[in-house]
PDB file of C-alpha atoms in Angstrom:
ATOM      1  CA  MET A  19      87.125 164.503  81.240  1.00 70.00           C
ATOM      2  CA  ARG A  20      90.097 165.720  79.451  1.00 62.00           C
ATOM      3  CA  PHE A  21      92.971 163.899  78.213  1.00 60.00           C
ATOM      4  CA  ARG A  22      96.658 164.422  77.718  1.00 60.00           C
ATOM      5  CA  VAL A  23      99.127 162.225  76.359  1.00 55.00           C
ATOM      6  CA  THR A  24     102.960 162.851  75.111  1.00 53.00           C
ATOM      7  CA  VAL A  25     103.432 160.239  72.974  1.00 51.00           C
ATOM      8  CA  GLY A  26     107.490 162.119  72.175  1.00 47.00           C
ATOM      9  CA  VAL A  27     108.233 159.072  74.752  1.00 45.00           C
ATOM     10  CA  LEU A  28     107.774 156.311  71.796  1.00 46.00           C
ATOM     11  CA  ALA A  29     111.364 156.843  69.887  1.00 42.00           C
ATOM     12  CA  GLY A  30     113.415 156.832  73.254  1.00 44.00           C
ATOM     13  CA  LEU A  31     111.400 153.637  73.746  1.00 45.00           C
ATOM     14  CA  LEU A  32     112.460 152.128  70.592  1.00 44.00           C
ATOM     15  CA  LEU A  33     116.077 153.762  70.586  1.00 41.00           C
ATOM     16  CA  ALA A  34     116.156 152.448  74.235  1.00 44.00           C
ATOM     17  CA  ALA A  35     115.737 148.702  72.960  1.00 42.00           C
ATOM     18  CA  GLY A  36     118.216 149.145  70.277  1.00 39.00           C
ATOM     19  CA  CYS A  37     115.410 148.435  67.081  1.00 37.00           C
ATOM     20  CA  SER A  38     117.286 150.779  64.748  1.00 34.00           C
ATOM     21  CA  SER A  39     120.023 147.989  64.924  1.00 30.00           C
ATOM     22  CA  GLY A  40     117.594 145.498  64.992  1.00 30.00           C
ATOM     23  CA  GLY A  41     116.546 144.945  68.773  1.00 29.00           C
ATOM     24  CA  THR A  42     111.885 143.813  69.541  1.00 28.00           C
ATOM     25  CA  ILE A  43     110.719 145.574  72.213  1.00 29.00           C
ATOM     26  CA  GLN A  44     106.708 142.730  72.066  1.00 32.00           C
ATOM     27  CA  ARG A  45     104.752 143.895  75.257  1.00 35.00           C
ATOM     28  CA  ASP A  46     102.685 140.835  73.583  1.00 37.00           C
ATOM     29  CA  ALA A  47     102.607 138.248  74.611  1.00 37.00           C
ATOM     30  CA  GLY A  48      99.509 137.596  72.406  1.00 35.00           C
ATOM     31  CA  ASN A  49      97.442 140.002  70.517  1.00 33.00           C
ATOM     32  CA  SER A  50      98.235 143.717  69.043  1.00 31.00           C
ATOM     33  CA  ALA A  51      97.423 146.233  71.660  1.00 32.00           C
ATOM     34  CA  THR A  52      94.524 148.252  71.439  1.00 35.00           C
ATOM     35  CA  GLY A  53      93.969 151.219  73.938  1.00 34.00           C
ATOM     36  CA  GLY A  54      93.236 155.239  75.164  1.00 34.00           C
ATOM     37  CA  SER A  55      95.040 158.385  76.047  1.00 32.00           C
ATOM     38  CA  GLY A  56      95.055 160.964  78.984  1.00 33.00           C
ATOM     39  CA  THR A  57      96.759 161.362  82.575  1.00 32.00           C
ATOM     40  CA  GLY A  58      97.475 159.061  84.862  1.00 34.00           C
ATOM     41  CA  GLY A  59      98.103 158.541  88.433  1.00 38.00           C
ATOM     42  CA  SER A  60      96.007 156.583  90.971  1.00 38.00           C
ATOM     43  CA  ALA A  61      92.744 154.806  91.280  1.00 39.00           C
ATOM     44  CA  THR A  62      89.500 154.847  93.625  1.00 39.00           C
ATOM     45  CA  GLY A  63      86.695 153.712  94.824  1.00 36.00           C
ATOM     46  CA  GLY A  64      84.838 150.884  96.214  1.00 35.00           C
ATOM     47  CA  SER A  65      85.580 149.799 100.061  1.00 31.00           C
ATOM     48  CA  GLY A  66      89.515 149.354  99.384  1.00 31.00           C
ATOM     49  CA  THR A  67      92.737 150.541 100.875  1.00 27.00           C
ATOM     50  CA  GLY A  68      95.962 152.370  99.395  1.00 27.00           C
ATOM     51  CA  GLY A  69      93.335 154.385  96.946  1.00 32.00           C
ATOM     52  CA  LEU A  70      92.900 151.710  94.539  1.00 43.00           C
ATOM     53  CA  GLY A  71      89.129 150.938  94.595  1.00 41.00           C
ATOM     54  CA  ASN A  72      88.420 147.045  96.128  1.00 37.00           C
ATOM     55  CA  ILE A  73      92.077 145.754  94.843  1.00 41.00           C
ATOM     56  CA  GLY A  74      92.492 141.888  96.203  1.00 40.00           C
ATOM     57  CA  ALA A  75      88.617 141.504  96.757  1.00 43.00           C
ATOM     58  CA  LEU A  76      89.137 138.116  95.955  1.00 43.00           C
ATOM     59  CA  GLY A  77      90.949 136.994  98.536  1.00 43.00           C
ATOM     60  CA  GLY A  78      92.307 133.633  99.530  1.00 43.00           C
ATOM     61  CA  SER A  79      90.981 130.735 101.327  1.00 44.00           C
ATOM     62  CA  LYS A  80      91.583 128.151 104.311  1.00 45.00           C
ATOM     63  CA  SER A  81      92.464 125.939 102.055  1.00 59.00           C
ATOM     64  CA  SER A  82      95.024 128.034 100.040  1.00 81.00           C
ATOM     65  CA  PRO A  83      96.292 131.293 100.066  1.00 89.00           C
ATOM     66  CA  LEU A  84      96.714 132.220  96.477  1.00 93.00           C
ATOM     67  CA  ALA A  85      92.586 130.831  96.260  1.00 92.00           C
ATOM     68  CA  GLY A  86      91.580 134.437  93.839  1.00 91.00           C
ATOM     69  CA  HIS A  87      94.706 136.011  93.547  1.00 92.00           C
ATOM     70  CA  TYR A  88      95.821 136.422  89.971  1.00 94.00           C
ATOM     71  CA  TYR A  89     100.179 136.466  89.359  1.00 94.00           C
ATOM     72  CA  TRP A  90     102.812 137.588  86.432  1.00 92.00           C
ATOM     73  CA  GLY A  91     106.210 136.935  85.669  1.00 90.00           C
ATOM     74  CA  THR A  92     108.857 137.687  82.548  1.00 87.00           C
ATOM     75  CA  ALA A  93     111.803 136.727  81.594  1.00 81.00           C
ATOM     76  CA  ASP A  94     112.919 138.634  78.866  1.00 81.00           C
ATOM     77  CA  GLY A  95     110.430 141.261  79.214  1.00 76.00           C
ATOM     78  CA  LYS A  96     108.084 140.261  76.132  1.00 77.00           C
ATOM     79  CA  ASN A  97     107.171 137.019  77.315  1.00 83.00           C
ATOM     80  CA  PHE A  98     104.890 136.939  79.521  1.00 88.00           C
ATOM     81  CA  LEU A  99     103.410 134.004  82.576  1.00 89.00           C
ATOM     82  CA  GLY A 100     100.088 134.240  83.736  1.00 92.00           C
ATOM     83  CA  VAL A 101      98.250 132.981  86.750  1.00 95.00           C
ATOM     84  CA  TYR A 102      94.961 133.082  87.661  1.00 95.00           C
ATOM     85  CA  PHE A 103      93.662 130.354  91.156  1.00 95.00           C
ATOM     86  CA  ALA A 104      90.428 130.254  91.006  1.00 93.00           C
ATOM     87  CA  ASP A 105      89.898 127.969  93.709  1.00 92.00           C
ATOM     88  CA  GLY A 106      91.590 125.723  96.439  1.00 92.00           C
ATOM     89  CA  SER A 107      92.457 123.788  93.694  1.00 93.00           C
ATOM     90  CA  HIS A 108      91.953 124.859  89.895  1.00 94.00           C
ATOM     91  CA  ALA A 109      93.677 127.360  88.472  1.00 94.00           C
ATOM     92  CA  TYR A 110      94.212 128.853  85.025  1.00 94.00           C
ATOM     93  CA  THR A 111      97.283 128.991  83.423  1.00 92.00           C
ATOM     94  CA  GLY A 112      98.583 132.083  80.776  1.00 90.00           C
ATOM     95  CA  LEU A 113      96.970 135.142  80.447  1.00 91.00           C
ATOM     96  CA  PRO A 114      93.190 134.934  79.736  1.00 91.00           C
ATOM     97  CA  HIS A 115      90.520 137.489  77.346  1.00 91.00           C
ATOM     98  CA  GLN A 116      87.074 138.906  78.410  1.00 92.00           C
ATOM     99  CA  GLY A 117      87.657 138.484  82.274  1.00 93.00           C
ATOM    100  CA  LEU A 118      88.678 135.622  84.906  1.00 94.00           C
ATOM    101  CA  PRO A 119      86.875 132.006  84.714  1.00 92.00           C
ATOM    102  CA  SER A 120      86.354 130.265  87.455  1.00 91.00           C
ATOM    103  CA  CYS A 121      87.633 127.224  85.522  1.00 93.00           C
ATOM    104  CA  THR A 122      83.957 124.902  86.943  1.00 88.00           C
ATOM    105  CA  ASP A 123      81.255 124.267  86.107  1.00 83.00           C
ATOM    106  CA  GLY A 124      82.441 125.018  81.719  1.00 82.00           C
ATOM    107  CA  ASP A 125      83.974 128.090  82.458  1.00 85.00           C
ATOM    108  CA  THR A 126      86.750 127.509  80.939  1.00 85.00           C
ATOM    109  CA  GLY A 127      87.671 131.142  80.235  1.00 80.00           C
ATOM    110  CA  SER A 128      87.143 133.135  76.127  1.00 77.00           C
ATOM    111  CA  GLY A 129      89.507 131.870  73.460  1.00 69.00           C
ATOM    112  CA  THR A 130      93.590 130.756  73.247  1.00 73.00           C
ATOM    113  CA  PRO A 131      95.276 130.973  76.712  1.00 74.00           C
ATOM    114  CA  GLN A 132      98.008 133.127  76.177  1.00 76.00           C
ATOM    115  CA  GLY A 133     101.515 133.775  77.191  1.00 75.00           C
ATOM    116  CA  ILE A 134     103.969 131.346  78.871  1.00 74.00           C
ATOM    117  CA  ASP A 135     103.434 127.740  79.647  1.00 75.00           C
ATOM    118  CA  ALA A 136      99.496 128.602  78.742  1.00 80.00           C
ATOM    119  CA  GLN A 137      97.827 125.631  79.222  1.00 83.00           C
ATOM    120  CA  GLY A 138      94.513 127.528  80.111  1.00 90.00           C
ATOM    121  CA  CYS A 139      92.692 125.957  83.215  1.00 93.00           C
ATOM    122  CA  THR A 140      94.155 122.820  85.302  1.00 93.00           C
ATOM    123  CA  THR A 141      95.023 121.700  88.490  1.00 94.00           C
ATOM    124  CA  TYR A 142      96.976 122.592  91.137  1.00 95.00           C
ATOM    125  CA  SER A 143      98.350 121.694  94.486  1.00 95.00           C
ATOM    126  CA  TYR A 144      99.835 123.851  97.591  1.00 95.00           C
ATOM    127  CA  ASP A 145     101.588 122.460 100.622  1.00 94.00           C
ATOM    128  CA  ALA A 146     101.578 124.445 103.316  1.00 92.00           C
ATOM    129  CA  SER A 147     104.081 122.887 105.602  1.00 94.00           C
ATOM    130  CA  SER A 148     107.303 123.264 102.397  1.00 95.00           C
ATOM    131  CA  GLY A 149     106.167 126.233 100.722  1.00 95.00           C
ATOM    132  CA  ALA A 150     105.707 123.163  97.781  1.00 96.00           C
ATOM    133  CA  VAL A 151     104.046 124.528  94.039  1.00 96.00           C
ATOM    134  CA  ALA A 152     102.547 122.318  91.414  1.00 96.00           C
ATOM    135  CA  VAL A 153     100.653 124.306  89.029  1.00 94.00           C
ATOM    136  CA  GLY A 154      99.407 121.474  86.060  1.00 90.00           C
ATOM    137  CA  SER A 155     103.281 120.712  84.764  1.00 89.00           C
ATOM    138  CA  MET A 156     104.862 123.412  86.386  1.00 92.00           C
ATOM    139  CA  GLN A 157     107.142 123.598  89.686  1.00 95.00           C
ATOM    140  CA  GLY A 158     107.682 126.524  92.654  1.00 96.00           C
ATOM    141  CA  THR A 159     107.378 127.404  95.609  1.00 96.00           C
ATOM    142  CA  TYR A 160     104.824 130.350  97.159  1.00 95.00           C
ATOM    143  CA  SER A 161     105.149 131.726 100.249  1.00 92.00           C
ATOM    144  CA  SER A 162     104.199 135.266 101.511  1.00 85.00           C
ATOM    145  CA  SER A 163     107.003 137.103 100.365  1.00 86.00           C
ATOM    146  CA  ALA A 164     107.798 135.397  97.456  1.00 91.00           C
ATOM    147  CA  PHE A 165     106.572 133.267  95.061  1.00 94.00           C
ATOM    148  CA  THR A 166     108.155 131.118  91.805  1.00 94.00           C
ATOM    149  CA  LEU A 167     107.624 128.670  89.163  1.00 94.00           C
ATOM    150  CA  ASP A 168     109.545 126.906  86.699  1.00 91.00           C
ATOM    151  CA  GLY A 169     112.384 129.341  88.333  1.00 91.00           C
ATOM    152  CA  LEU A 170     110.266 132.403  87.191  1.00 92.00           C
ATOM    153  CA  HIS A 171     109.443 135.029  90.036  1.00 94.00           C
ATOM    154  CA  LEU A 172     105.602 136.019  89.596  1.00 93.00           C
ATOM    155  CA  ALA A 173     104.082 139.201  91.022  1.00 91.00           C
ATOM    156  CA  GLN A 174     100.662 139.639  92.250  1.00 91.00           C
ATOM    157  CA  LEU A 175      98.578 141.376  89.691  1.00 92.00           C
ATOM    158  CA  MET A 176      96.147 142.995  91.581  1.00 89.00           C
ATOM    159  CA  VAL A 177      92.436 142.763  90.571  1.00 90.00           C
ATOM    160  CA  PRO A 178      90.270 145.984  91.229  1.00 89.00           C
ATOM    161  CA  GLY A 179      85.954 144.856  92.741  1.00 90.00           C
ATOM    162  CA  ALA A 180      83.423 145.824  90.769  1.00 92.00           C
ATOM    163  CA  GLY A 181      82.308 149.398  90.862  1.00 92.00           C
ATOM    164  CA  SER A 182      85.725 150.293  91.541  1.00 91.00           C
ATOM    165  CA  THR A 183      86.474 153.381  88.894  1.00 91.00           C
ATOM    166  CA  LEU A 184      90.651 154.582  87.152  1.00 90.00           C
ATOM    167  CA  SER A 185      92.012 157.451  86.690  1.00 88.00           C
ATOM    168  CA  VAL A 186      94.856 156.480  84.618  1.00 87.00           C
ATOM    169  CA  SER A 187      96.640 157.143  81.608  1.00 88.00           C
ATOM    170  CA  LEU A 188      98.081 154.257  80.539  1.00 90.00           C
ATOM    171  CA  ILE A 189     100.720 153.301  76.892  1.00 89.00           C
ATOM    172  CA  SER A 190     101.474 150.098  75.324  1.00 88.00           C
ATOM    173  CA  VAL A 191     104.219 150.380  73.204  1.00 82.00           C
ATOM    174  CA  TYR A 192     105.488 147.752  70.562  1.00 74.00           C
ATOM    175  CA  ALA A 193     108.180 147.476  67.956  1.00 70.00           C
ATOM    176  CA  SER A 194     109.711 144.712  65.961  1.00 67.00           C
ATOM    177  CA  GLY A 195     112.062 144.054  63.064  1.00 67.00           C
ATOM    178  CA  ALA A 196     114.735 145.976  61.292  1.00 66.00           C
ATOM    179  CA  GLY A 197     115.636 148.281  58.552  1.00 66.00           C
ATOM    180  CA  SER A 198     113.215 148.592  56.347  1.00 66.00           C
ATOM    181  CA  ASP A 199     111.441 145.809  58.576  1.00 68.00           C
ATOM    182  CA  PHE A 200     111.361 147.966  61.301  1.00 64.00           C
ATOM    183  CA  SER A 201     107.319 148.848  61.932  1.00 68.00           C
ATOM    184  CA  GLY A 202     106.383 150.152  65.882  1.00 72.00           C
ATOM    185  CA  GLY A 203     103.562 152.388  67.602  1.00 80.00           C
ATOM    186  CA  PHE A 204     102.163 152.438  70.834  1.00 83.00           C
ATOM    187  CA  SER A 205      98.615 151.683  72.432  1.00 88.00           C
ATOM    188  CA  THR A 206      96.607 154.224  74.577  1.00 89.00           C
ATOM    189  CA  LEU A 207      94.286 154.046  77.016  1.00 92.00           C
ATOM    190  CA  THR A 208      93.578 156.137  79.749  1.00 91.00           C
ATOM    191  CA  LEU A 209      90.277 155.389  82.262  1.00 91.00           C
ATOM    192  CA  GLY A 210      88.737 159.198  84.308  1.00 90.00           C
ATOM    193  CA  PRO A 211      87.515 158.623  87.815  1.00 90.00           C
ATOM    194  CA  ASP A 212      84.135 159.973  86.407  1.00 91.00           C
ATOM    195  CA  GLY A 213      83.923 157.061  84.597  1.00 93.00           C
ATOM    196  CA  GLN A 214      85.533 157.800  81.175  1.00 93.00           C
ATOM    197  CA  PHE A 215      87.895 156.832  78.444  1.00 93.00           C
ATOM    198  CA  ALA A 216      89.298 157.757  76.311  1.00 92.00           C
ATOM    199  CA  THR A 217      91.823 155.546  73.361  1.00 90.00           C
ATOM    200  CA  ALA A 218      94.590 156.581  70.342  1.00 84.00           C
ATOM    201  CA  SER A 219      96.966 154.282  68.655  1.00 82.00           C
ATOM    202  CA  GLY A 220      99.426 154.565  66.021  1.00 75.00           C
ATOM    203  CA  ALA A 221     102.965 155.190  64.422  1.00 65.00           C
ATOM    204  CA  SER A 222     103.431 159.110  65.534  1.00 54.00           C
ATOM    205  CA  VAL A 223     105.021 161.248  68.021  1.00 46.00           C
ATOM    206  CA  GLY A 224     103.107 163.845  69.548  1.00 48.00           C
ATOM    207  CA  THR A 225     100.575 165.242  72.517  1.00 49.00           C
ATOM    208  CA  LEU A 226      97.399 164.804  72.648  1.00 53.00           C
ATOM    209  CA  ASP A 227      95.138 167.346  74.108  1.00 56.00           C
ATOM    210  CA  GLY A 228      91.974 167.971  74.794  1.00 60.00           C
ATOM    211  CA  ASP A 229      88.221 166.984  76.051  1.00 72.00           C
ATOM    212  CA  VAL A 230      87.136 163.742  75.711  1.00 72.00           C
ATOM    213  CA  ALA A 231      83.794 164.635  74.071  1.00 71.00           C
ATOM    214  CA  ALA A 232      85.532 166.124  70.978  1.00 79.00           C
ATOM    215  CA  LEU A 233      87.124 162.691  69.770  1.00 84.00           C
ATOM    216  CA  PRO A 234      85.136 160.319  67.663  1.00 88.00           C
ATOM    217  CA  ALA A 235      82.856 157.728  69.111  1.00 92.00           C
ATOM    218  CA  ASP A 236      85.618 155.024  68.036  1.00 92.00           C
ATOM    219  CA  GLN A 237      87.852 156.486  70.806  1.00 90.00           C
ATOM    220  CA  HIS A 238      86.145 157.123  73.796  1.00 92.00           C
ATOM    221  CA  GLY A 239      82.924 156.412  76.006  1.00 94.00           C
ATOM    222  CA  THR A 240      82.542 154.894  79.460  1.00 95.00           C
ATOM    223  CA  TYR A 241      83.698 151.960  81.272  1.00 96.00           C
ATOM    224  CA  ARG A 242      82.598 150.106  84.018  1.00 96.00           C
ATOM    225  CA  ILE A 243      84.449 147.313  85.871  1.00 95.00           C
ATOM    226  CA  ALA A 244      82.816 144.506  86.740  1.00 95.00           C
ATOM    227  CA  ALA A 245      83.565 141.378  88.887  1.00 92.00           C
ATOM    228  CA  GLY A 246      86.001 139.176  87.985  1.00 92.00           C
ATOM    229  CA  GLY A 247      88.460 141.535  86.793  1.00 94.00           C
ATOM    230  CA  LYS A 248      86.530 142.611  84.152  1.00 95.00           C
ATOM    231  CA  LEU A 249      86.651 145.963  82.233  1.00 97.00           C
ATOM    232  CA  GLU A 250      83.874 146.471  80.304  1.00 98.00           C
ATOM    233  CA  LEU A 251      84.398 149.385  77.366  1.00 97.00           C
ATOM    234  CA  GLU A 252      81.297 150.843  75.727  1.00 97.00           C
ATOM    235  CA  PHE A 253      82.386 153.230  73.214  1.00 96.00           C
ATOM    236  CA  ALA A 254      80.418 156.401  71.929  1.00 95.00           C
ATOM    237  CA  ALA A 255      80.180 154.714  68.599  1.00 95.00           C
ATOM    238  CA  GLY A 256      77.967 151.472  69.826  1.00 96.00           C
ATOM    239  CA  THR A 257      80.737 149.147  70.605  1.00 96.00           C
ATOM    240  CA  ASN A 258      81.133 146.830  73.251  1.00 97.00           C
ATOM    241  CA  VAL A 259      84.912 145.421  74.651  1.00 96.00           C
ATOM    242  CA  VAL A 260      85.560 143.458  77.194  1.00 96.00           C
ATOM    243  CA  ARG A 261      89.247 143.156  78.400  1.00 95.00           C
ATOM    244  CA  THR A 262      90.576 142.080  81.289  1.00 95.00           C
ATOM    245  CA  ILE A 263      92.396 143.993  83.647  1.00 95.00           C
ATOM    246  CA  GLY A 264      95.405 143.112  86.332  1.00 93.00           C
ATOM    247  CA  ILE A 265      97.108 145.703  87.968  1.00 92.00           C
ATOM    248  CA  ASP A 266     100.249 145.766  88.116  1.00 89.00           C
ATOM    249  CA  GLN A 267     101.431 147.494  92.320  1.00 76.00           C
ATOM    250  CA  GLU A 268     103.907 145.018  93.256  1.00 58.00           C
ATOM    251  CA  ASP A 269     104.908 147.884  96.478  1.00 55.00           C
ATOM    252  CA  THR A 270     101.104 148.324  97.803  1.00 52.00           C
ATOM    253  CA  ARG A 271     102.671 151.471  99.453  1.00 50.00           C
ATOM    254  CA  GLN A 272     102.256 153.069  96.788  1.00 53.00           C
ATOM    255  CA  PRO A 273      99.347 154.929  95.483  1.00 54.00           C
ATOM    256  CA  ALA A 274     100.212 155.131  92.016  1.00 62.00           C
ATOM    257  CA  LEU A 275     100.017 151.711  90.037  1.00 79.00           C
ATOM    258  CA  ARG A 276     103.630 151.028  87.530  1.00 85.00           C
ATOM    259  CA  GLY A 277     101.167 149.318  84.994  1.00 89.00           C
ATOM    260  CA  ALA A 278      97.940 146.566  84.216  1.00 92.00           C
ATOM    261  CA  MET A 279      97.978 143.789  82.175  1.00 92.00           C
ATOM    262  CA  LEU A 280      95.223 144.566  80.184  1.00 94.00           C
ATOM    263  CA  ASP A 281      94.821 140.535  78.870  1.00 92.00           C
ATOM    264  CA  SER A 282      97.777 139.577  77.527  1.00 89.00           C
ATOM    265  CA  THR A 283      98.969 143.058  77.086  1.00 90.00           C
ATOM    266  CA  TYR A 284     101.057 144.946  79.716  1.00 90.00           C
ATOM    267  CA  PHE A 285     100.139 148.905  79.555  1.00 91.00           C
ATOM    268  CA  GLU A 286     102.951 150.954  81.940  1.00 89.00           C
ATOM    269  CA  ASN A 287     101.733 153.970  83.576  1.00 88.00           C
ATOM    270  CA  GLN A 288     102.086 156.744  82.283  1.00 83.00           C
ATOM    271  CA  ALA A 289     103.254 159.285  85.098  1.00 81.00           C
ATOM    272  CA  THR A 290     105.650 156.543  87.122  1.00 76.00           C
ATOM    273  CA  MET A 291     107.167 154.829  83.206  1.00 67.00           C
ATOM    274  CA  ASN A 292     109.752 156.905  84.013  1.00 59.00           C
ATOM    275  CA  ASN A 293     110.540 156.493  88.023  1.00 57.00           C
TER     276      ASN A 293
END
């Protein structure tokens, strides 16, 4: 698999954020971004539609149309609210790491919940007649066309089914401070349809281009999408990393995904980020 990513976009993003005058970009609701590099477009694999693999395979239920679905929202582009509805009565508030928890039988997720109002596993209720939703301490309404919690609009993050593969180049840009206190950089992750991935991160700009096999062993490897929204990365160096993956594709009529939430970090699709 070959990869190509142009990171020259970083300078424009930082200027647009006003970092030179004290602005801030922070697309990570928890830890700093980590990722890879390459070219990108759409997802493939499984038995799903729209070229996006087994998206939505976790479904819903008669007791709750929310069951099995993962949602996110942001009011300022830097702090995120995440909610995963594990079944008809249990939900996880926050952006889960290392897979979507069932919130039953002791499976309460990995690490500390990240994001706005992150409470971890809790209970929720849904009134089909009124659309009223209560998730822990948050209140909102749900319909087939809109979902809000505490006044924040939430969009669905589609979960690729086990065995799906993607063909996309994702990038996360982060920056903060101004003047001598300014810091910023990027992380990229390329996922190929052949099950290979490549990563890159840093603070410089330019174009990365080459064959994955030529990269250092700690910057490439093979990946697998497992059940429960788990993206398993096996580096050639022998390190294994597991991320939670949720695909941001609000308009399901479009074959190209807009981005993806990896754990608590939002990555944009380089092929569509300027559209």
